[in-house]
mmCIF file of C-alpha atoms in Angstrom:
data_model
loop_
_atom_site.group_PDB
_atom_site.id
_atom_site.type_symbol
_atom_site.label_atom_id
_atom_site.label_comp_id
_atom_site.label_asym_id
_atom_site.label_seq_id
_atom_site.Cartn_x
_atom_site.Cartn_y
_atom_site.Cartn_z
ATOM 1 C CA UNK A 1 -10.155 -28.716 -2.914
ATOM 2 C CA UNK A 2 -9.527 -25.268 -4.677
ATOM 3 C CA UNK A 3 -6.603 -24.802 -2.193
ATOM 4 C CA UNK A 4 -4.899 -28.065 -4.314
ATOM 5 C CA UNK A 5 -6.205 -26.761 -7.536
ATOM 6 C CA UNK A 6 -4.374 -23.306 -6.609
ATOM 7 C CA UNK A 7 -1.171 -25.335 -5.677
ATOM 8 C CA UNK A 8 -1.954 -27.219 -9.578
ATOM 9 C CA UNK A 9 -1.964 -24.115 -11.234
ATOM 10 C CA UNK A 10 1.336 -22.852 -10.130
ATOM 11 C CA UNK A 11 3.294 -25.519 -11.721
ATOM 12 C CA UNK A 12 1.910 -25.560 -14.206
ATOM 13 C CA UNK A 13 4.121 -24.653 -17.922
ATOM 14 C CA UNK A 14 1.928 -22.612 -20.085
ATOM 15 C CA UNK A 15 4.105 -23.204 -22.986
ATOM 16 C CA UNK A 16 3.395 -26.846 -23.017
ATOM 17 C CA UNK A 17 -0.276 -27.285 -24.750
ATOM 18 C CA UNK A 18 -1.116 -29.597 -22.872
ATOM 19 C CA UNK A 19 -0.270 -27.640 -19.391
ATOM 20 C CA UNK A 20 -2.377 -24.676 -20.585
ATOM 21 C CA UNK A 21 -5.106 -26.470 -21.414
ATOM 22 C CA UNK A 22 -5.212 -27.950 -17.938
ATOM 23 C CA UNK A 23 -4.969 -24.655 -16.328
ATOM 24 C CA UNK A 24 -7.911 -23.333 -17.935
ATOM 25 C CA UNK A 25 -9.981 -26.397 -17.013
ATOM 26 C CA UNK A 26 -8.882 -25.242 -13.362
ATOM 27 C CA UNK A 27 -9.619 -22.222 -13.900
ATOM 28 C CA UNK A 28 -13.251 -22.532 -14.820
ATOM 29 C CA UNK A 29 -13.087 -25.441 -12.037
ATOM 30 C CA UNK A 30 -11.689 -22.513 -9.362
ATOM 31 C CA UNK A 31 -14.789 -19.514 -10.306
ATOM 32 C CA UNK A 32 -17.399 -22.300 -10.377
ATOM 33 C CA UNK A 33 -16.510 -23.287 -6.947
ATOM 34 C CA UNK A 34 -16.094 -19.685 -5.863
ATOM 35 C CA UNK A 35 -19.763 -19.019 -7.336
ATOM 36 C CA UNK A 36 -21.466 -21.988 -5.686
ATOM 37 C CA UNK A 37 -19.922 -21.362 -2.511
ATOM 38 C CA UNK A 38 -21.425 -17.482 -2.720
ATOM 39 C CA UNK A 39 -24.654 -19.046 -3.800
ATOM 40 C CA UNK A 40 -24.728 -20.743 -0.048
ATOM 41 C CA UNK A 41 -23.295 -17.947 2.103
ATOM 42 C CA UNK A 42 -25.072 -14.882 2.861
ATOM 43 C CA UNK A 43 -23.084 -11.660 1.642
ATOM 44 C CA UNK A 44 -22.779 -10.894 5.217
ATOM 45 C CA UNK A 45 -21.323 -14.540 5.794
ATOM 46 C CA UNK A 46 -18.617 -13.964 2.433
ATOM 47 C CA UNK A 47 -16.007 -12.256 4.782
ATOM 48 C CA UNK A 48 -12.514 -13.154 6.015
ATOM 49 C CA UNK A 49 -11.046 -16.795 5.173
ATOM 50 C CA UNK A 50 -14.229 -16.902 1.934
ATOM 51 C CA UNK A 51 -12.983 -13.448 0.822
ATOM 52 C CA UNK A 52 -9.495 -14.276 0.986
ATOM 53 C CA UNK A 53 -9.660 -17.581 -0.779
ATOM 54 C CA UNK A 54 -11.550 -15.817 -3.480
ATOM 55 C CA UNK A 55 -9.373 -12.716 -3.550
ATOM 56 C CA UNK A 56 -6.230 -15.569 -4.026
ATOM 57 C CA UNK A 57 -8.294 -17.410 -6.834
ATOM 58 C CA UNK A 58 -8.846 -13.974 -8.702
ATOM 59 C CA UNK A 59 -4.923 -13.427 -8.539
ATOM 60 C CA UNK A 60 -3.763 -16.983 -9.619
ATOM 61 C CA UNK A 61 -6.351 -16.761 -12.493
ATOM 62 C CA UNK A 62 -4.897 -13.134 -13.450
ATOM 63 C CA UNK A 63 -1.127 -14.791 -12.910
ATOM 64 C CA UNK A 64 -1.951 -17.718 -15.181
ATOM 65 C CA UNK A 65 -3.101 -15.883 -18.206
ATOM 66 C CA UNK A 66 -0.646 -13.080 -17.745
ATOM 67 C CA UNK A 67 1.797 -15.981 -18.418
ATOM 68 C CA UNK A 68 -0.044 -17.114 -21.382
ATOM 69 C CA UNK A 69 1.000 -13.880 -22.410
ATOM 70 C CA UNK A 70 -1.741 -13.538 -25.715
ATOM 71 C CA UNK A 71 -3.394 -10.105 -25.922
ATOM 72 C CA UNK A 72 -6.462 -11.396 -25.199
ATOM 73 C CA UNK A 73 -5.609 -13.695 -22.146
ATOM 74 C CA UNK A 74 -3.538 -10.205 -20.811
ATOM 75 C CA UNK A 75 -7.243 -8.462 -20.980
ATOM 76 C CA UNK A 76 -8.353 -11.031 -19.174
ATOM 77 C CA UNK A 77 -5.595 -10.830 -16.337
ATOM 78 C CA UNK A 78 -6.241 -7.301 -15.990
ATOM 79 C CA UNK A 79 -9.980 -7.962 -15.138
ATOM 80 C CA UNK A 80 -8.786 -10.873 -12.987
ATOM 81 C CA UNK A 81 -5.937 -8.861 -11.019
ATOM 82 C CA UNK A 82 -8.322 -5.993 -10.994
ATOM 83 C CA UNK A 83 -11.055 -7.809 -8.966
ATOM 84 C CA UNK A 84 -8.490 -9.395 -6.826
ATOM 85 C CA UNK A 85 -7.490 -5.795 -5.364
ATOM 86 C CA UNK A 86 -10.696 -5.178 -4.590
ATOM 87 C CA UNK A 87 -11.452 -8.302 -2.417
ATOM 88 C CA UNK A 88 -7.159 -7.482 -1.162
ATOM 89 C CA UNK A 89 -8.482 -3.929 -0.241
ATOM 90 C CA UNK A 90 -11.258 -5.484 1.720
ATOM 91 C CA UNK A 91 -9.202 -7.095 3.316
ATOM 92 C CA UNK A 92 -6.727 -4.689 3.951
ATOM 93 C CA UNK A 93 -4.196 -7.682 2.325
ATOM 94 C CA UNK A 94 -1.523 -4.449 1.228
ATOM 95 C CA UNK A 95 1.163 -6.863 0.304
ATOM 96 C CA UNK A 96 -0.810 -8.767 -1.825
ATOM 97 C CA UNK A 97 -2.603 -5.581 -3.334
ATOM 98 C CA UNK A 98 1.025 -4.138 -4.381
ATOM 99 C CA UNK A 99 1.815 -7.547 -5.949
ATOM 100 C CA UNK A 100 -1.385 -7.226 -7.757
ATOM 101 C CA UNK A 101 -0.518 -3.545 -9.042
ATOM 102 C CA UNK A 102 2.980 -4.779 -10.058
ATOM 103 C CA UNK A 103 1.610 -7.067 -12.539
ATOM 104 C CA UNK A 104 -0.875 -4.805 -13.981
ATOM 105 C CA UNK A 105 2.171 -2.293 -14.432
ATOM 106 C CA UNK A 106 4.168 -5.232 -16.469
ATOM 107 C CA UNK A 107 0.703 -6.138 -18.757
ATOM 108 C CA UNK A 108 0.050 -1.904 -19.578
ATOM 109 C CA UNK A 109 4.225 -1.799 -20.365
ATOM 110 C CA UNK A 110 3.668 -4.599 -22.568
ATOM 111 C CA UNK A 111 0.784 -3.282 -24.678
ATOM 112 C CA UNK A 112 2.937 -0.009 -24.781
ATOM 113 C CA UNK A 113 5.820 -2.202 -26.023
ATOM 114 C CA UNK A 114 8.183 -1.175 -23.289
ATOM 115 C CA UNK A 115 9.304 -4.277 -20.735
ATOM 116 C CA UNK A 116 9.708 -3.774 -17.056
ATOM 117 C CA UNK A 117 12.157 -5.959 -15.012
ATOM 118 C CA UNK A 118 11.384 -7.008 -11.045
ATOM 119 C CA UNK A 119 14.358 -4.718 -10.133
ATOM 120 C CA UNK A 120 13.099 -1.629 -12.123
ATOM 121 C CA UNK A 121 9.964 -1.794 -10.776
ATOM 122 C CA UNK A 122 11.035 -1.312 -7.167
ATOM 123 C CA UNK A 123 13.198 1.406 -8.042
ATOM 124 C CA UNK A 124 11.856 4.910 -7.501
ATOM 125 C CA UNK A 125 13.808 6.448 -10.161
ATOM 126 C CA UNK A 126 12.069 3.978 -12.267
ATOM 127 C CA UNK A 127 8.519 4.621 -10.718
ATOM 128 C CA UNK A 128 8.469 8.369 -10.962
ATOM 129 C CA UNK A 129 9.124 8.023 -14.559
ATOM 130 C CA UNK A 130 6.741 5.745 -15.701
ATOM 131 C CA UNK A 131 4.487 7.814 -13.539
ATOM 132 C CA UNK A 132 5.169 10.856 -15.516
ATOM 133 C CA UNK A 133 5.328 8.565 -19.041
ATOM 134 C CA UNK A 134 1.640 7.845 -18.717
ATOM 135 C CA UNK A 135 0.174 10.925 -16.795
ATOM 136 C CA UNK A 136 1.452 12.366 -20.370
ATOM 137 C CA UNK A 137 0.138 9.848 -22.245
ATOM 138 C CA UNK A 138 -3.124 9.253 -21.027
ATOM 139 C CA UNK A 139 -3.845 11.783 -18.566
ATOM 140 C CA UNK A 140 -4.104 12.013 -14.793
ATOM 141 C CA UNK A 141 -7.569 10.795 -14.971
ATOM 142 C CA UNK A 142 -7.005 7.510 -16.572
ATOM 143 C CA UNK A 143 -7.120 4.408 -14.363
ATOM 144 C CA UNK A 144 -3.839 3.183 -15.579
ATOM 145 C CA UNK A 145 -2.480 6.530 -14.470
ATOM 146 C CA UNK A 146 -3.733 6.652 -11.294
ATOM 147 C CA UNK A 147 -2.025 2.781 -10.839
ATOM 148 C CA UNK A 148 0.950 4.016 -11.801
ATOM 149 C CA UNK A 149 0.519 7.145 -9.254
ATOM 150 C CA UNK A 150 -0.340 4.351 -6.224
ATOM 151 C CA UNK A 151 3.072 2.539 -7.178
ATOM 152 C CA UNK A 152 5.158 5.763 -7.180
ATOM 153 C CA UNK A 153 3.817 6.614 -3.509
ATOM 154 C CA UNK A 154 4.435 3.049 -2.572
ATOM 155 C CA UNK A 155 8.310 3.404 -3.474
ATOM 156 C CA UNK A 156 8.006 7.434 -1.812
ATOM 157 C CA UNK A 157 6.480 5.570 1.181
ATOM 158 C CA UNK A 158 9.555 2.945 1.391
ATOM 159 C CA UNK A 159 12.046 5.562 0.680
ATOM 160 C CA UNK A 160 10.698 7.228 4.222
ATOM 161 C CA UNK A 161 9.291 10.186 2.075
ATOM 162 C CA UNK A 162 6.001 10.615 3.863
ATOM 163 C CA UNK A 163 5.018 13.604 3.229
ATOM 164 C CA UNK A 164 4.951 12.919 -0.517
ATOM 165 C CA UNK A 165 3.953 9.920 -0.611
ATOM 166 C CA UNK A 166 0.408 10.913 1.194
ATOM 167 C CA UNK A 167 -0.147 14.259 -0.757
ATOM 168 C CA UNK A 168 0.220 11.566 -4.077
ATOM 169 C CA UNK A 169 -2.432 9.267 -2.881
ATOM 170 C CA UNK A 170 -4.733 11.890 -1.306
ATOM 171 C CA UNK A 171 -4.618 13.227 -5.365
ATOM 172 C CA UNK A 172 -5.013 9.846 -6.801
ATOM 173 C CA UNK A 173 -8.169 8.962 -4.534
ATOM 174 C CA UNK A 174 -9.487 12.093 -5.059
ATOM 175 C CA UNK A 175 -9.604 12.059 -8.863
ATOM 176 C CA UNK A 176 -10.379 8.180 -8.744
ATOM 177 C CA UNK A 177 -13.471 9.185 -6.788
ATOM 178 C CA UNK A 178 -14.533 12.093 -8.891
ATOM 179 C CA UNK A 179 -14.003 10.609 -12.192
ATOM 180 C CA UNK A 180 -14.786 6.772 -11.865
ATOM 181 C CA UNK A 181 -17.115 6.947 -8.377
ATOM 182 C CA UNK A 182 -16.462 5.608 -5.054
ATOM 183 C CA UNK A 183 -16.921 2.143 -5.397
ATOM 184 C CA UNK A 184 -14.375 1.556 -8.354
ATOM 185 C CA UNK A 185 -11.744 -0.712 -7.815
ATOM 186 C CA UNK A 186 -8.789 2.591 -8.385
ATOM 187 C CA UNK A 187 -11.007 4.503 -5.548
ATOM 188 C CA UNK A 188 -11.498 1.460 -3.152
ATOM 189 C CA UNK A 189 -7.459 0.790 -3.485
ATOM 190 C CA UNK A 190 -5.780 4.510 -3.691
ATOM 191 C CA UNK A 191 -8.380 4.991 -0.914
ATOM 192 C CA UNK A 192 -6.914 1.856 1.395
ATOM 193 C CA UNK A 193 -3.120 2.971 0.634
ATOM 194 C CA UNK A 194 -4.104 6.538 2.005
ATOM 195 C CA UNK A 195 -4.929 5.124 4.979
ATOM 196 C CA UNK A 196 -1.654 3.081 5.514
ATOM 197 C CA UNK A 197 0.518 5.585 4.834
ATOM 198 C CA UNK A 198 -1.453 7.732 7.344
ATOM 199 C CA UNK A 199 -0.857 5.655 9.886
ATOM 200 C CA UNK A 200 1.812 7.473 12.570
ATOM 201 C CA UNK A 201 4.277 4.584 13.587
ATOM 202 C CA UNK A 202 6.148 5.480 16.887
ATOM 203 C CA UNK A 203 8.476 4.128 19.206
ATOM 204 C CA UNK A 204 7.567 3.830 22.224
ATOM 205 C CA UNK A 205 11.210 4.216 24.457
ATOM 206 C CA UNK A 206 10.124 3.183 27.721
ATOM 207 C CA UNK A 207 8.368 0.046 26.420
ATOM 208 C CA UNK A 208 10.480 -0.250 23.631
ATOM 209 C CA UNK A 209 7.688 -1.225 21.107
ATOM 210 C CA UNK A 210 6.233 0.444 18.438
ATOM 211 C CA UNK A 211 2.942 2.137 18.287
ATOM 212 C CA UNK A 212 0.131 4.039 16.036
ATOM 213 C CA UNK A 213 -0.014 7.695 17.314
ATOM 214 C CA UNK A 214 -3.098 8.891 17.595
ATOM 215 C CA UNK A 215 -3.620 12.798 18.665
ATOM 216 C CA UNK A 216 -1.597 15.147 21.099
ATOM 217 C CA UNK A 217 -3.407 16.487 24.394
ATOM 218 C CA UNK A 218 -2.226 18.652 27.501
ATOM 219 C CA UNK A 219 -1.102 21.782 24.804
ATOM 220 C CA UNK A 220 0.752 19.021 23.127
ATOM 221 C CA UNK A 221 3.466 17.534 26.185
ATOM 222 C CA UNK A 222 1.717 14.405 25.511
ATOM 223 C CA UNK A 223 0.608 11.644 23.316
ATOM 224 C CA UNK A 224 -1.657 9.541 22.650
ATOM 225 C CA UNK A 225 -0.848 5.999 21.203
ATOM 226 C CA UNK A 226 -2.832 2.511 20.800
ATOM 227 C CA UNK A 227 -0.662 -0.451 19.931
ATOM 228 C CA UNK A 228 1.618 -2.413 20.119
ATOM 229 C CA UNK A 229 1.975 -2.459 16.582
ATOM 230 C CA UNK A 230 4.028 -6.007 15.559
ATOM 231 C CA UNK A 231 5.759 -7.289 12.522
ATOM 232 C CA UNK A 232 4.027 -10.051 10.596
ATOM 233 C CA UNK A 233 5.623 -13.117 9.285
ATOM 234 C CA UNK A 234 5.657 -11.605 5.727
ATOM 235 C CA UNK A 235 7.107 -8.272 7.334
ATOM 236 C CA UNK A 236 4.314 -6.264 7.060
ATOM 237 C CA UNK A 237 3.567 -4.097 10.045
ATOM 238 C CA UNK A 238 0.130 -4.988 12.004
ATOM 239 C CA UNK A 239 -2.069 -4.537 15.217
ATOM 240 C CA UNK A 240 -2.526 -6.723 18.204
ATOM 241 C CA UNK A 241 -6.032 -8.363 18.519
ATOM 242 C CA UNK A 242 -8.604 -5.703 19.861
ATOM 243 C CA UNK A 243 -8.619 -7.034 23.444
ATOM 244 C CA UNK A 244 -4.638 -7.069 23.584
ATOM 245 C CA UNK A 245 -4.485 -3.289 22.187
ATOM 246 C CA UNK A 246 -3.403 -0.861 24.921
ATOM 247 C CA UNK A 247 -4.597 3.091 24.595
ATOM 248 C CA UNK A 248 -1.639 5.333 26.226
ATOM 249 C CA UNK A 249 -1.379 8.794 26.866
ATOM 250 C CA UNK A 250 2.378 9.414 27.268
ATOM 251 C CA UNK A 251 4.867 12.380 27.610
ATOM 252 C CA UNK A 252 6.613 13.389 23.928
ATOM 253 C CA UNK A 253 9.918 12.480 25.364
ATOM 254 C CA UNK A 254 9.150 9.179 25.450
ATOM 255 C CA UNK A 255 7.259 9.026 21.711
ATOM 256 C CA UNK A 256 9.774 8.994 18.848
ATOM 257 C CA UNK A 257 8.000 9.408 14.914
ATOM 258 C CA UNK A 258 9.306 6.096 13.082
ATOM 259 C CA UNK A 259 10.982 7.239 9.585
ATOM 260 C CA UNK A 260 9.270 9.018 6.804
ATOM 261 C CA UNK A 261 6.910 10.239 9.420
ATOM 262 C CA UNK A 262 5.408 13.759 8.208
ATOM 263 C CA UNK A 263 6.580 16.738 11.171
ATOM 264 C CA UNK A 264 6.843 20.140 12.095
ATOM 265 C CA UNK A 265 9.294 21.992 13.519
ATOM 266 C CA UNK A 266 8.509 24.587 16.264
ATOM 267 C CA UNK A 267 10.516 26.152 19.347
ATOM 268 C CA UNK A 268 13.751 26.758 17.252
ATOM 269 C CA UNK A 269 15.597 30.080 18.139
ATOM 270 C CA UNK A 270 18.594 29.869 16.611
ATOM 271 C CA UNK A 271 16.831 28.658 12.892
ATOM 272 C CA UNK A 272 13.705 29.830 13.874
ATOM 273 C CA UNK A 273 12.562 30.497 9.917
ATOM 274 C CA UNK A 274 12.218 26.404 10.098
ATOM 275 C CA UNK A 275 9.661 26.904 12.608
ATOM 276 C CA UNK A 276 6.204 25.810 11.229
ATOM 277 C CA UNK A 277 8.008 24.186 8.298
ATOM 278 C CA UNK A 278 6.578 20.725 7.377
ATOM 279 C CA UNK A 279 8.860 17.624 6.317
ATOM 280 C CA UNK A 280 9.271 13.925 7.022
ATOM 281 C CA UNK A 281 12.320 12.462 9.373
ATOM 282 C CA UNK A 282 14.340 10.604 7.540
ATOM 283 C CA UNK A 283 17.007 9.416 9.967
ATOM 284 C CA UNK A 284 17.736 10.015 13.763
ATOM 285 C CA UNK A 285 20.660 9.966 15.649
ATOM 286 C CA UNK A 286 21.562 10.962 19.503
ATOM 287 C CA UNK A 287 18.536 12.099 20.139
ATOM 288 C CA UNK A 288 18.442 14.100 17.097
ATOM 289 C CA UNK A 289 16.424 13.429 13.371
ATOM 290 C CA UNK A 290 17.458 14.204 10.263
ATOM 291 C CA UNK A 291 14.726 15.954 8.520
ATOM 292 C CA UNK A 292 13.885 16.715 4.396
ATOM 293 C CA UNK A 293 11.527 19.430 4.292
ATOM 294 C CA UNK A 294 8.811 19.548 1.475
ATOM 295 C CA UNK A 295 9.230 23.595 0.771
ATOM 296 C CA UNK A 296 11.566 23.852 -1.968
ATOM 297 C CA UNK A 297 14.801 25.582 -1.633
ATOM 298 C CA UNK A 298 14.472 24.279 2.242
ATOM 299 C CA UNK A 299 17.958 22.397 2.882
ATOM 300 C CA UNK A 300 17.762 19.047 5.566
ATOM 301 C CA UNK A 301 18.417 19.978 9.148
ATOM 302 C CA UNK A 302 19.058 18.300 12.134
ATOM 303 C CA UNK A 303 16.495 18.733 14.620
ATOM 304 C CA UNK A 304 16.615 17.750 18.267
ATOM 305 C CA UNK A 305 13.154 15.496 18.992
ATOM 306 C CA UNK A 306 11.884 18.491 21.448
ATOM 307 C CA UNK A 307 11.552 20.610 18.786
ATOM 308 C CA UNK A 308 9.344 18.415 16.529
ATOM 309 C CA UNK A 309 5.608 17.719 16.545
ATOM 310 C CA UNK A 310 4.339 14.838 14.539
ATOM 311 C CA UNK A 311 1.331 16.113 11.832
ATOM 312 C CA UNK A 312 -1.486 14.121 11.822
ATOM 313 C CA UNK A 313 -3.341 15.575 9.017
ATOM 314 C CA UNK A 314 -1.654 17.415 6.144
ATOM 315 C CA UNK A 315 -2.911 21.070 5.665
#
């Protein structure tokens, strides 16, 4: 039932009266099943396909009155979208979590009176100055702020800038944590993005399939990595079920960082101030990456994959 009232409500025309009158009818419909369905479910019991279905109610709720577009119905989709990125985090739902954040960037630009296209919000141009707009506007503390900070790693992240992306997020959740406490819904999200973009994609060569790195062992001539990692239908990257996950331990020459990876160079004789140097590959060619190192006045090198070491925690 609220799977067809969720199909209703995206159909439906806000700008006709009599539309928008339907939808909130649904909506009240949609949180009153949501709430009587809690009341017969342990807390324990309101996980996975229950979570989800309420996480999606939250976000169709927060999409219908962010259509209706009045100040207060945009309130109320921020308090809607806000609780669906909680149940998203949960549920480690990142794609839908982004979406989420997208819209709450297009309600704050509205109340600031500035407009914010689909395009311009994926560009990272774009992102880093709207970051910088409000971290001088309201501060670095302010929740709205700290969104902003989570979208600007997000668009570091795709642009295969690791290195910055993480440091960003590691900031955001830290101030998120201090400021609002760890259960707020800017902690509990800035917290689950840190982890993604912590994760250590490699290609495996010999297998040909990608995995999560894991540590180094035998003074670092080997690696270990637990995958397969696969794509998912939405193209999100994602693990095998538990009992299908293999735990490797294989030579470096065979493990190759995936792009924006954060590394280190060491063993170089010839450019040997790069050695200990910190940066994210960015492309890789012949054997070879092309690395962007985060010390400024550092120009990109070429590095052969010998002389690189993935970093699994930033110092």
């Amino acid at each position: 039932h609220l799977r067809a009232l969720i199909h209703r409500m995206r159909v439906l025309d806000v700008k006709s009266d009599v539309d928008k009158a339907e939808g909130d009818q649904i909506c009240f419909k949609m949180v009153s099943i949501i709430d009587e369905m809690k009341s017969e479910h342990s807390q324990s019991e309101w996980s996975g396909e229950f979570m989800k279905m309420e996480a999606v109610v939250m976000y169709v709720i927060g999409l219908f009155q962010m259509n209706v577009g009045s100040e207060e119905s945009l309130q109320e989709s921020l308090e809607y979208f806000g609780s669906a990125i909680y149940l998203f985090t949960l549920l480690g739902d990142e794609i839908n979590i982004i979406s989420a954040k997208k819209n709450i960037a297009k309600i704050e630009a509205k109340f600031s009176g500035e407009e914010i296209s689909h395009d311009e919000g994926n560009d990272l141009e774009f992102s880093k100055s709207q970051y910088k707009y409000w971290l001088g506007k309201l501060g670095e503390q302010h929740p709205i702020t700290i969104r902003r900070g989570e979208l600007l790693a997000h668009a570091l992240y795709c642009s295969n800038q690791g290195v910055a992306a993480e440091r960003l997020l590691a900031k955001m959740a830290a101030i998120s944590r201090q400021v609002h406490g760890p259960t707020h819904n800017c902690t509990l999200s800035a917290t689950s993005a840190l982890k993604d973009v912590k994760d250590r994609r490699v290609f495996i060569d010999s297998r040909r399939q990608w995995f999560h790195a894991l540590k180094y062992e035998n003074d670092g001539l080997s690696c270990v990595v637990r995958g397969p990692v696969v794509e998912s239908a939405g193209g999100s990257s994602s693990s095998m079920q538990e009992e299908h996950m293999l735990t490797l331990s294989l030579p470096i020459t065979d493990v190759f960082p995936g792009p924006g990876t954060p590394v280190v160079c060491q063993g170089l004789s010839e450019r040997a101030h790069l050695n200990g140097k910190i940066g994210d590959t960015r492309g890789f060619n012949g054997g070879k990456f092309e690395v962007h190192f985060e010390e400024a006045g550092l120009e990109p090198a070429i590095i052969k994959h010998e002389n690189l070491r993935i970093v699994f925690e930033l110092p």
